[in-house]
C-alpha cells in the first residue's frame, strides 16, 4: 500500500484570502489529506438554529479543487456557548462534585440526553449537506474522546443513566447486591435509585461498584459515538474515523473502534514523554527531543488492533507543543522518523497538526507546519522529505508479527480500582513487556482480550489480564505456540471477586495464595538474574518451577508452552525470559543498541535511531534521528 | 493471668452450611473468642423496622455450642442505605464542605440527633435480645471510632451542636470573646449563632476557636459512645469494649475508655509502618515484613492506660493487608511474635482479623487465618502455635514499670493547630521518647495527663504537654523520682494563650523567651553529643544549666530530680539523657542491638527479635522473628 | 534626609492602664511613629451603627502627648462579623467555588458593592473624626491588599463586575470575540452576560480571557483603594500610605501607588526566605537566620518605584515569626542590618511589627519588640541601637542608580497564565537579574513598564516584558545607554496573541521562530561560559550574533547598545554578560564575596554582611550581620 500525508487545518481561523494559497502550498508539499471542521460549531451555527454553511462550502470547494481529500469532523467536542443556555445541566461534574464549565472544550457529559440530541442534530445537518460531497473522503466523529479526563462524569444525568444501566444489567436489586458482595459493610441496596455514583465516599467504595461505573462510563462513550455513526452512515459512504489519544484507558477503544472504519490517534512524542511516561528522569532527559523509542510504536500497534488493521496518525507533532511540563523542540529529523515509524507499523496516513501555528488562544505556543507568519517551519521541510520518499518507495507491505501482546481496557480499570500497591499500573505492566520485545528487535501485534484466533502467532503474552473470557479461553486451548501470563492474570471473576476454585491460568494449575506489593528498594532478586519489583504472588501449584527468587520463592512456573509469572520482572529479567521463550519458539531475537529500534513488514525492515548520537549497527550507519529501510 | 486468643468472624458473608465447621475449626485451633455482628445492620434490619434476628440467633448458638465466647458488636459503624432516606443530612461534611457519602462505612456525623436516635434504637434492640445470652461474653460498641478521619465533621448538625456546646461552656458571648482573644483581627462575635465551624477561613482561624472545636468533636464521640454504653449496661453484665486504631488522636481515648470496661485496639504492624510511621525509607525497608519494633508496643501501653490495665488486641494482622501504600507479607514467625508482644504488655486476649479472607468487596485482598478457599493460611498456623504455647506457659504476670511517659490528646490537637514548624508533631515527639526508652531495654507505662499518683515510678517524662492541670501538678509536688519535661510543656493556658507569669514547668523556674522551628539540616549540635532538631526554645531561667548547644545556647536546665528540655533531642541525645536520668534513679538500662526489644513483667522477661537476621544477645540465640521468655 | 523609626501597636489588645507606659517606652526607645487602628473595627463599631470612638480618642491623645506621630489605619481588612449578617454574599469565592469564610481576616470580595459601601462609610467616619487631628500624621488604607491570595475572587459579585468591565472595554461582543480569538474551539460568545469567570473549565481557558480577568481583578483593588483615598483626602492633608507585601504580583502596585503619597511594605526576611524564595535548600539553610541578601533590597527598590521615591517599611520583622514553614530567630544584629538596608535604599521610616507580642489568637508566636510579659526583646535592643545611630548619622542622601531594571505586573500575569514550561516564573527571571547586579556591587533602580524617561541611566534591563508599550518605546528610541532585553520580551500583543510582523525588541530586528522550555538537567551550555536554563528561543534575525550555545545555537544578538537574550542565563552567564555591558558603559563592577552586599547613596556607601561569618572585605572588617558605612 502507498502511504499518504495530510494536515489539520482551521480555515475559520484565517482570512478567506489565505485559503487558496494554503491549499496550493499543501498540495505542493505532497500532502493528500486535510482535516477540517471539528471545532467550528460556533461558526456553523452562530445562534440556535441559524446555520451558516457558506464559508464551509467555499473552503471545501477550494481544498477539493486543489486536489486535497477532506476529512470532515463533527464539531461536538466544542458545543457553542448558547447550547449551555438551553441545557444548563449538560456539564460533567468532576469527582469532587464541581461542574466542569464552559471556556475551553469537551464541556459535556456523555450521559446527558439533551446534549446527545444536539450532537445528533448537528451531525445530521452536516451529513445531509456534505454526505455526498466528493471532496469529503472521510469523517471524524467528535475529537479525542476522553481527553482531559472527560470520560467519567459525576453529574445527575450520569447518575440517572447509571441506575438505568444497572437495572438493565442486573434485573433485580438482590442480584446486584449478591454480585457486588454488598453484605460487606451493610452496603445492601433496597432499590436501584438508592445507588449513587461512587465518588465522595468516606473511604474506598466497593470495587464492584467502581468497576460497573467504569464499564457504564465506557458504554456511554460508545453509545455517544454510535449515534453519530448511525447518522453519518445514512448519508455518506466515506469511511468513519475517530482520533484517540495516548494512554487514555478510561473507555474501551476496541468497542468504539468496532463501530468505525478506521482508527487514528494523535501522536505527540515529546509531550507524551514529559506528560504520560513512567520513565525515569534520566531517560526523559536523554530522549527529550526524540520521544520515547517505544511509546509511539505501542500506540501504533494498539490502534492498528482497534482499527482492525486500518489506522492513521490523525495528528502528528511537527515541532514544540504547549501543554507538557517541558516543551522542547524535536531533534532535526525526528518529524521524518516519527512519520516513517507510523508507516512501518501500517499507518495509511499521517496528518500533521496543524497546518499553521495560530497566534491566538490556548494553543498559540503549539508549532505548526507553518509559523504564524506563514513562513515554512522545520516540520514542513521534513514532511516534504517524507512525501518525496513515499513517492520513491515501492509499496510498503503490512506486517505479520509472530509475537502478540494482549491489552485490555477493563483490566486497566480493575487495577486502577485495586492497585493493592502504590506502584501497580496495568498500562505500565503491559508496556514493560512491549518495550522488552522491542529491545529484542521484534515486531508485535496487540490483541484485544476477546481474541478468538491465535493461530498465526508463536508467542502470546497476557500480563495482568483481570479475567480470561470464553473466546480467549477457547483460542488458548487450540493455540500451539507459547503463552506467558501473569502476574494478576485471571485473578478476578467478572464481578470483581477473587477467582476461587479454578486455576488463574488456562492450561496450568496455579492458585494464588497471597500477593505482596513491594516498596522501592524491596525488590526480590531472581536466581537467574534480574528481579521482581512492585509485585509478588505466592503460588499454590504443582506445576514445574521454572525459576525462583534468590530466597527460594517460586517466581515462574509451567512448561515450554504455558508459563505463569508470579511477579513483575524488571527489564533485565523480562529480556531474559522473553528471549528464552522466543528461542523455544524459533523466533529470532536481536539485542538492539540503546535507542535503535526495528520494525519488520512483509516487504521491508525499517531501522530507526532514536538516539541523538550516530550509531553503527549491523553495518548500517545510523545518523541521529536516522531512518533506514531495506527490502526483505 | 492466662491469656487467650480469638478471631473476627462474619457469618453473614458465608453460607450457613459453613458455620458449624468454622466454629469447630476455631475451637480446635485454640481460639476462645469470636467477634461478630459489627457490620451486619443491613441483614439485621433489611428494611426500616423489619428485624431479622433468626440468623444471628442461630450463629450465636452454633458458636456458643462449640465452646466459643462471643463479642457482639453494635452495628452502628455501617448504617444501612435506608437510614439515609430517613435522615438525608446525617452525613458528615469534610473540611471542604463536601458530603461524605454512602458506599463504604462510617458515613455519619457524630452530632446528628437523628442518627444518634437510630444508634440508640438498634443498640437497645440488640441488648434486649442478647443481653442475657450466656454466649455473649463481651460487647463491642461501634467500630474504630475516628477511622477514615471521621471524628471531625463540618455538617450543619455539627455546627448547631458546636454553638450549643460553646454556649454551655462560656455562658456569655463576651466570656468567649475574651477567652479566645477575639479582639484580635476584629473577630468578636455578638451571638453564639454567629460562630461557624473553623473551616474554609481565608487564612488560619483563631487557634482557640480550633481547639474548642477539637474538644467539642472529641466530646461528641464520647457522648455517642456513652449512649450505647448506658443502654447496654441496662441489659447486660458482660464487659464493654471498643476497638481503637493506631495513631488516631482526634478524640480523647481516655474519656471514651472511662465509660468502658476494656480497651482494645486493631494492630496492623505492616500496614501501619507504611501508612502511619514517621520512620525514614531505609527503616521502612528493613522492617517492611516485621513492622516497627516500637509502634505496637507503644499502643499496647497506651491502650493499657486507656483501659485502666484491662486491654485486648481486637484485630491482629494475620498476613498481608490491602490498604497501605505497599502491602508485603509478614516474615514467617511475626504473627506469633506480635501476639506475644501483646501478651507481654498485658493483653488479656488477641483476636485475629479475620477468620476467613472474603473474596468480594473492599477487603478482598486482606488476608485471613483461612484463605478464601478455606485452606489454612500461615496466620492460622502461627496462631495455633501461640495457642499451644499459652497452654504450656504458667501465668503471665502484669508488669509494673518504673518509667512513665505522659500522653495527652489535647496536646496533640494543640500542636496540630499550632505546629509553628513544619516538622512539629506531638505523637512523634512522645514516640521518640518511647522508642529511646525501649532501646534502653526498659518497660514503660503511659499515663494520662490527669494522673494524680506517680508514687510507683522513678522517672516520669512529660514532653510537649500543652498545660499542666491541677491533679498532675499536685502529683508532681509529691513525686520523689525524676521528671523530664519539655519542649513546649506547660507553654499554654487552658484557653490556648501563652503562659505568662508562671514557670512553664512545676518545680522549676523556666520561662520561654522565644521558640525556633528548625529546617532539616539546621539542627543544633549539643556539646555532650547528639543534637536538637525541629525545635529550640530560648529560656529565661536561673536554674542550673545541665547542657548547652555547641554554640553555647542553653539546652537543658534543672537538677537531678527536675529537668526541662529546651528542644527536641535526636535519638542519640535522648538515649544519653535518659540513660543519665535512669542511672541517677537506679534504673538499669541496657543498650539493645538493632531490632531486639525487651518487655518485663512481674513473672517473665520477654525478648523479641524484630530483625530479619539471627541475633546472638545475652547468650540467647534469637531467630529472625524470634521470641524468647525467661522467668524472672 | 533624617530617617526615622516606629512600631505597630494594638492598644485594643491591652489594658488601658498600659497605654501611657507603652507610649513612654516607645518614645524613650527613639521611635517616632506608631501605627494603630487597622484591625479594630469590631471595637470601633461593636454593633451596626453604634460607634465607640472614646477609647481611640484617648489612645491617640496619650500617644500624641508622648511625642509620637500616629499612622491611623482604616480597618477594612477585618470587617466585623455583623457585616456578614448584612451582606452574606460579600465573601470571596476561591477558584474551586468555595466561600472564603469569616474567622480570620481579608474575608471580602473587592467587587462587592455592599462591602465597598461599608468600607467607604467607616473610612468617612474615621476621616471626619480624625482628619484634622494633629497627632495623625499619616493614614494607612486597609492592610496588605492581596495577602492570602485575596485579589482574585470567583464570587457572583466578581462575575457581574467582570462582565461590566468587559462590556466597557470592548463595547461589542464581536470585538471581544476577535480580541480573544474565540473562534478557536468555538468559544464565541453571543452576549457579555454569557461570560463566566475563568475557573473550573475542563482544560485551560483562553489566555486572553485569563489575562483580562487578571487586569479586571487588579483594577478592582485600585478602585477599592481609590474610594478610601478620595474620602480621606476630603478630610485630611496627612500623607496616605498602604502597606504592600513581598512577591505579591496579583494586582498592579504602581497603579494603587499612583493614588497614594507613600508606598510601604511589610518586610519579614526570615519568613519570606522559607515561604517565598526560589533559592535552593542549601541557600535557605545558610541564610536561615539572616534572610536572603537580595530579597529585601529588591522590594525596597520596587516599592521606591511604586511610591515614586517616597517609601517606608511599615512592618519590620523583629524576631521569629509564626507563619513560615520554619521560623528561626534572627542572628543577633540582623534587625539592625535590615533597618539600615532599608535606609540605605531610601526608606523614610522603618516601623517594627509589633510593639508587644500578643499572648493570644493567631499571631501569639510572632515576636514583638517586647515579650508578651513586657520584657524587652532583642528586637527592641537593636532598634534602640539604630535610633542612636540615626541620631549620630549626618543626612543620608537618596541614591541615583545608573542601572535600571523594568518590573511589570502584567507580565507576571501573562507568564503565570502561559508559563510554557514548569520552571518559568517572571518574578524569578527579574530577580535573577537583580541578584546578579547586586553581586556585582551595583545599586539598582526598578522602573515601571510605562517609564517615559531613561536619560539618567547607562544600562536598562528588560527581561520578560510581555509588551513594549508606547511610552517605553519612545524612551528607548531616545536612550543612549545600553539595553538588554529578552527572553520573551515583546513577544505578545496587548490581546495576548503572538507578536507578528514586527521585531520583538525595539531597535533590533529579532523574530522568535519557536521556544523551548527545558527540564532540569537539559540546560544548554554557552560557549563563553555558564548556560541557558529553563528557556531557549530560536531566533530569526540578521543582527550580529554575540554569543552561542556550545551546540551553535544563537544565544544573544545585537550590538553594544541593544542586545536580546534568546534564553534564561544562569547566574554565571548573567554575571559575565552584565559585567561586559557595564564595562562598555563605564559602570564599575565589583565581584562581592558571598553574603556581602553594597548600597550606594549620594552621600554614603553602605556595606552589609549577610553571612554568619566575619568577613574581611576591602580592608573593612565585617562582623556577622555587620553594617558599615562610609561617606563618599
PDB file of N, CA, C and O in Angstrom, chain B residues 88-126:
ATOM      1  N   UNK B  88     -31.459  12.352  55.490  1.00  0.00           N
ATOM      2  CA  UNK B  88     -30.501  12.679  54.406  1.00  0.00           C
ATOM      3  C   UNK B  88     -29.360  13.592  54.867  1.00  0.00           C
ATOM      4  O   UNK B  88     -28.320  13.630  54.217  1.00  0.00           O
ATOM      5  N   UNK B  89     -29.553  14.298  55.974  1.00  0.00           N
ATOM      6  CA  UNK B  89     -28.491  15.218  56.416  1.00  0.00           C
ATOM      7  C   UNK B  89     -27.631  14.608  57.524  1.00  0.00           C
ATOM      8  O   UNK B  89     -26.948  15.322  58.247  1.00  0.00           O
ATOM      9  N   UNK B  90     -27.657  13.300  57.661  1.00  0.00           N
ATOM     10  CA  UNK B  90     -26.874  12.648  58.715  1.00  0.00           C
ATOM     11  C   UNK B  90     -25.394  12.490  58.355  1.00  0.00           C
ATOM     12  O   UNK B  90     -24.575  12.116  59.200  1.00  0.00           O
ATOM     13  N   UNK B  91     -25.063  12.762  57.105  1.00  0.00           N
ATOM     14  CA  UNK B  91     -23.674  12.577  56.672  1.00  0.00           C
ATOM     15  C   UNK B  91     -22.784  13.677  57.251  1.00  0.00           C
ATOM     16  O   UNK B  91     -23.213  14.824  57.416  1.00  0.00           O
ATOM     17  N   UNK B  92     -21.550  13.312  57.517  1.00  0.00           N
ATOM     18  CA  UNK B  92     -20.551  14.318  57.855  1.00  0.00           C
ATOM     19  C   UNK B  92     -20.214  15.112  56.591  1.00  0.00           C
ATOM     20  O   UNK B  92     -20.382  14.620  55.470  1.00  0.00           O
ATOM     21  N   UNK B  93     -19.765  16.349  56.775  1.00  0.00           N
ATOM     22  CA  UNK B  93     -19.151  17.088  55.673  1.00  0.00           C
ATOM     23  C   UNK B  93     -17.653  17.158  55.945  1.00  0.00           C
ATOM     24  O   UNK B  93     -17.218  17.241  57.087  1.00  0.00           O
ATOM     25  N   UNK B  94     -16.882  17.114  54.875  1.00  0.00           N
ATOM     26  CA  UNK B  94     -15.429  17.214  55.059  1.00  0.00           C
ATOM     27  C   UNK B  94     -15.025  18.692  55.176  1.00  0.00           C
ATOM     28  O   UNK B  94     -15.873  19.576  55.048  1.00  0.00           O
ATOM     29  N   UNK B  95     -13.763  18.980  55.461  1.00  0.00           N
ATOM     30  CA  UNK B  95     -13.369  20.384  55.679  1.00  0.00           C
ATOM     31  C   UNK B  95     -13.625  21.262  54.456  1.00  0.00           C
ATOM     32  O   UNK B  95     -13.711  22.479  54.578  1.00  0.00           O
ATOM     33  N   UNK B  96     -13.742  20.660  53.286  1.00  0.00           N
ATOM     34  CA  UNK B  96     -14.036  21.430  52.075  1.00  0.00           C
ATOM     35  C   UNK B  96     -15.530  21.613  51.876  1.00  0.00           C
ATOM     36  O   UNK B  96     -15.956  22.174  50.860  1.00  0.00           O
ATOM     37  N   UNK B  97     -16.331  21.090  52.800  1.00  0.00           N
ATOM     38  CA  UNK B  97     -17.775  21.263  52.701  1.00  0.00           C
ATOM     39  C   UNK B  97     -18.485  20.210  51.868  1.00  0.00           C
ATOM     40  O   UNK B  97     -19.660  20.350  51.568  1.00  0.00           O
ATOM     41  N   UNK B  98     -17.780  19.167  51.497  1.00  0.00           N
ATOM     42  CA  UNK B  98     -18.388  18.111  50.669  1.00  0.00           C
ATOM     43  C   UNK B  98     -18.974  17.020  51.555  1.00  0.00           C
ATOM     44  O   UNK B  98     -18.340  16.607  52.536  1.00  0.00           O
ATOM     45  N   UNK B  99     -20.149  16.496  51.188  1.00  0.00           N
ATOM     46  CA  UNK B  99     -20.712  15.398  51.975  1.00  0.00           C
ATOM     47  C   UNK B  99     -19.850  14.153  51.839  1.00  0.00           C
ATOM     48  O   UNK B  99     -19.273  13.896  50.783  1.00  0.00           O
ATOM     49  N   UNK B 100     -19.781  13.393  52.899  1.00  0.00           N
ATOM     50  CA  UNK B 100     -19.043  12.125  52.870  1.00  0.00           C
ATOM     51  C   UNK B 100     -20.102  11.035  52.766  1.00  0.00           C
ATOM     52  O   UNK B 100     -20.730  10.662  53.742  1.00  0.00           O
ATOM     53  N   UNK B 101     -20.240  10.503  51.548  1.00  0.00           N
ATOM     54  CA  UNK B 101     -21.461   9.796  51.159  1.00  0.00           C
ATOM     55  C   UNK B 101     -21.462   8.307  51.482  1.00  0.00           C
ATOM     56  O   UNK B 101     -20.437   7.731  51.885  1.00  0.00           O
ATOM     57  N   UNK B 102     -22.625   7.713  51.283  1.00  0.00           N
ATOM     58  CA  UNK B 102     -22.830   6.286  51.450  1.00  0.00           C
ATOM     59  C   UNK B 102     -22.029   5.498  50.406  1.00  0.00           C
ATOM     60  O   UNK B 102     -21.824   5.963  49.297  1.00  0.00           O
ATOM     61  N   UNK B 103     -21.634   4.277  50.776  1.00  0.00           N
ATOM     62  CA  UNK B 103     -20.962   3.410  49.818  1.00  0.00           C
ATOM     63  C   UNK B 103     -19.731   2.734  50.401  1.00  0.00           C
ATOM     64  O   UNK B 103     -19.108   1.898  49.757  1.00  0.00           O
ATOM     65  N   UNK B 104     -19.398   3.109  51.649  1.00  0.00           N
ATOM     66  CA  UNK B 104     -18.299   2.391  52.312  1.00  0.00           C
ATOM     67  C   UNK B 104     -18.730   2.219  53.778  1.00  0.00           C
ATOM     68  O   UNK B 104     -19.641   1.435  54.038  1.00  0.00           O
ATOM     69  N   UNK B 105     -18.148   2.979  54.694  1.00  0.00           N
ATOM     70  CA  UNK B 105     -18.559   2.855  56.088  1.00  0.00           C
ATOM     71  C   UNK B 105     -18.269   4.151  56.863  1.00  0.00           C
ATOM     72  O   UNK B 105     -17.625   5.038  56.335  1.00  0.00           O
ATOM     73  N   UNK B 106     -18.768   4.215  58.089  1.00  0.00           N
ATOM     74  CA  UNK B 106     -18.588   5.373  58.962  1.00  0.00           C
ATOM     75  C   UNK B 106     -19.185   6.645  58.349  1.00  0.00           C
ATOM     76  O   UNK B 106     -18.712   7.757  58.609  1.00  0.00           O
ATOM     77  N   UNK B 107     -20.259   6.491  57.590  1.00  0.00           N
ATOM     78  CA  UNK B 107     -20.897   7.627  56.917  1.00  0.00           C
ATOM     79  C   UNK B 107     -21.947   8.260  57.822  1.00  0.00           C
ATOM     80  O   UNK B 107     -23.139   8.260  57.506  1.00  0.00           O
ATOM     81  N   UNK B 108     -21.492   8.783  58.949  1.00  0.00           N
ATOM     82  CA  UNK B 108     -22.427   9.504  59.802  1.00  0.00           C
ATOM     83  C   UNK B 108     -21.677  10.584  60.573  1.00  0.00           C
ATOM     84  O   UNK B 108     -20.470  10.467  60.799  1.00  0.00           O
ATOM     85  N   UNK B 109     -22.435  11.617  60.928  1.00  0.00           N
ATOM     86  CA  UNK B 109     -21.886  12.695  61.747  1.00  0.00           C
ATOM     87  C   UNK B 109     -22.242  12.395  63.197  1.00  0.00           C
ATOM     88  O   UNK B 109     -23.417  12.167  63.514  1.00  0.00           O
ATOM     89  N   UNK B 110     -21.239  12.424  64.054  1.00  0.00           N
ATOM     90  CA  UNK B 110     -21.466  12.110  65.476  1.00  0.00           C
ATOM     91  C   UNK B 110     -22.490  13.062  66.114  1.00  0.00           C
ATOM     92  O   UNK B 110     -23.087  12.732  67.128  1.00  0.00           O
ATOM     93  N   UNK B 111     -22.670  14.233  65.546  1.00  0.00           N
ATOM     94  CA  UNK B 111     -23.553  15.231  66.158  1.00  0.00           C
ATOM     95  C   UNK B 111     -24.994  15.146  65.683  1.00  0.00           C
ATOM     96  O   UNK B 111     -25.823  15.928  66.134  1.00  0.00           O
ATOM     97  N   UNK B 112     -25.300  14.260  64.759  1.00  0.00           N
ATOM     98  CA  UNK B 112     -26.649  14.271  64.184  1.00  0.00           C
ATOM     99  C   UNK B 112     -27.647  13.609  65.146  1.00  0.00           C
ATOM    100  O   UNK B 112     -27.534  12.417  65.424  1.00  0.00           O
ATOM    101  N   UNK B 113     -28.621  14.351  65.631  1.00  0.00           N
ATOM    102  CA  UNK B 113     -29.546  13.790  66.627  1.00  0.00           C
ATOM    103  C   UNK B 113     -30.345  12.613  66.070  1.00  0.00           C
ATOM    104  O   UNK B 113     -30.604  11.638  66.790  1.00  0.00           O
ATOM    105  N   UNK B 114     -30.726  12.685  64.813  1.00  0.00           N
ATOM    106  CA  UNK B 114     -31.496  11.592  64.219  1.00  0.00           C
ATOM    107  C   UNK B 114     -30.688  10.308  64.193  1.00  0.00           C
ATOM    108  O   UNK B 114     -31.179   9.229  64.557  1.00  0.00           O
ATOM    109  N   UNK B 115     -29.431  10.420  63.786  1.00  0.00           N
ATOM    110  CA  UNK B 115     -28.631   9.204  63.745  1.00  0.00           C
ATOM    111  C   UNK B 115     -28.297   8.705  65.151  1.00  0.00           C
ATOM    112  O   UNK B 115     -28.222   7.492  65.379  1.00  0.00           O
ATOM    113  N   UNK B 116     -28.132   9.618  66.074  1.00  0.00           N
ATOM    114  CA  UNK B 116     -27.931   9.161  67.463  1.00  0.00           C
ATOM    115  C   UNK B 116     -29.130   8.335  67.922  1.00  0.00           C
ATOM    116  O   UNK B 116     -28.971   7.314  68.618  1.00  0.00           O
ATOM    117  N   UNK B 117     -30.325   8.760  67.536  1.00  0.00           N
ATOM    118  CA  UNK B 117     -31.526   8.009  67.935  1.00  0.00           C
ATOM    119  C   UNK B 117     -31.547   6.628  67.275  1.00  0.00           C
ATOM    120  O   UNK B 117     -31.896   5.621  67.910  1.00  0.00           O
ATOM    121  N   UNK B 118     -31.135   6.570  66.013  1.00  0.00           N
ATOM    122  CA  UNK B 118     -31.074   5.268  65.328  1.00  0.00           C
ATOM    123  C   UNK B 118     -30.063   4.351  66.003  1.00  0.00           C
ATOM    124  O   UNK B 118     -30.276   3.147  66.172  1.00  0.00           O
ATOM    125  N   UNK B 119     -28.941   4.945  66.360  1.00  0.00           N
ATOM    126  CA  UNK B 119     -27.878   4.184  67.018  1.00  0.00           C
ATOM    127  C   UNK B 119     -28.370   3.634  68.351  1.00  0.00           C
ATOM    128  O   UNK B 119     -28.144   2.460  68.697  1.00  0.00           O
ATOM    129  N   UNK B 120     -29.099   4.465  69.097  1.00  0.00           N
ATOM    130  CA  UNK B 120     -29.642   4.015  70.381  1.00  0.00           C
ATOM    131  C   UNK B 120     -30.683   2.917  70.151  1.00  0.00           C
ATOM    132  O   UNK B 120     -30.733   1.913  70.877  1.00  0.00           O
ATOM    133  N   UNK B 121     -31.497   3.098  69.123  1.00  0.00           N
ATOM    134  CA  UNK B 121     -32.573   2.148  68.865  1.00  0.00           C
ATOM    135  C   UNK B 121     -32.023   0.748  68.540  1.00  0.00           C
ATOM    136  O   UNK B 121     -32.426  -0.247  69.162  1.00  0.00           O
ATOM    137  N   UNK B 122     -31.074   0.673  67.629  1.00  0.00           N
ATOM    138  CA  UNK B 122     -30.576  -0.661  67.255  1.00  0.00           C
ATOM    139  C   UNK B 122     -29.776  -1.270  68.414  1.00  0.00           C
ATOM    140  O   UNK B 122     -29.819  -2.484  68.646  1.00  0.00           O
ATOM    141  N   UNK B 123     -29.099  -0.415  69.177  1.00  0.00           N
ATOM    142  CA  UNK B 123     -28.356  -0.920  70.333  1.00  0.00           C
ATOM    143  C   UNK B 123     -29.326  -1.503  71.359  1.00  0.00           C
ATOM    144  O   UNK B 123     -29.103  -2.600  71.911  1.00  0.00           O
ATOM    145  N   UNK B 124     -30.408  -0.789  71.588  1.00  0.00           N
ATOM    146  CA  UNK B 124     -31.396  -1.261  72.563  1.00  0.00           C
ATOM    147  C   UNK B 124     -32.016  -2.595  72.113  1.00  0.00           C
ATOM    148  O   UNK B 124     -32.145  -3.535  72.913  1.00  0.00           O
ATOM    149  N   UNK B 125     -32.326  -2.671  70.840  1.00  0.00           N
ATOM    150  CA  UNK B 125     -32.932  -3.914  70.327  1.00  0.00           C
ATOM    151  C   UNK B 125     -31.980  -5.098  70.494  1.00  0.00           C
ATOM    152  O   UNK B 125     -32.371  -6.193  70.905  1.00  0.00           O
ATOM    153  N   UNK B 126     -30.700  -4.863  70.184  1.00  0.00           N
ATOM    154  CA  UNK B 126     -29.726  -5.952  70.348  1.00  0.00           C
ATOM    155  C   UNK B 126     -29.543  -6.297  71.813  1.00  0.00           C
ATOM    156  O   UNK B 126     -29.446  -7.469  72.182  1.00  0.00           O
TER     157      UNK B 126
END
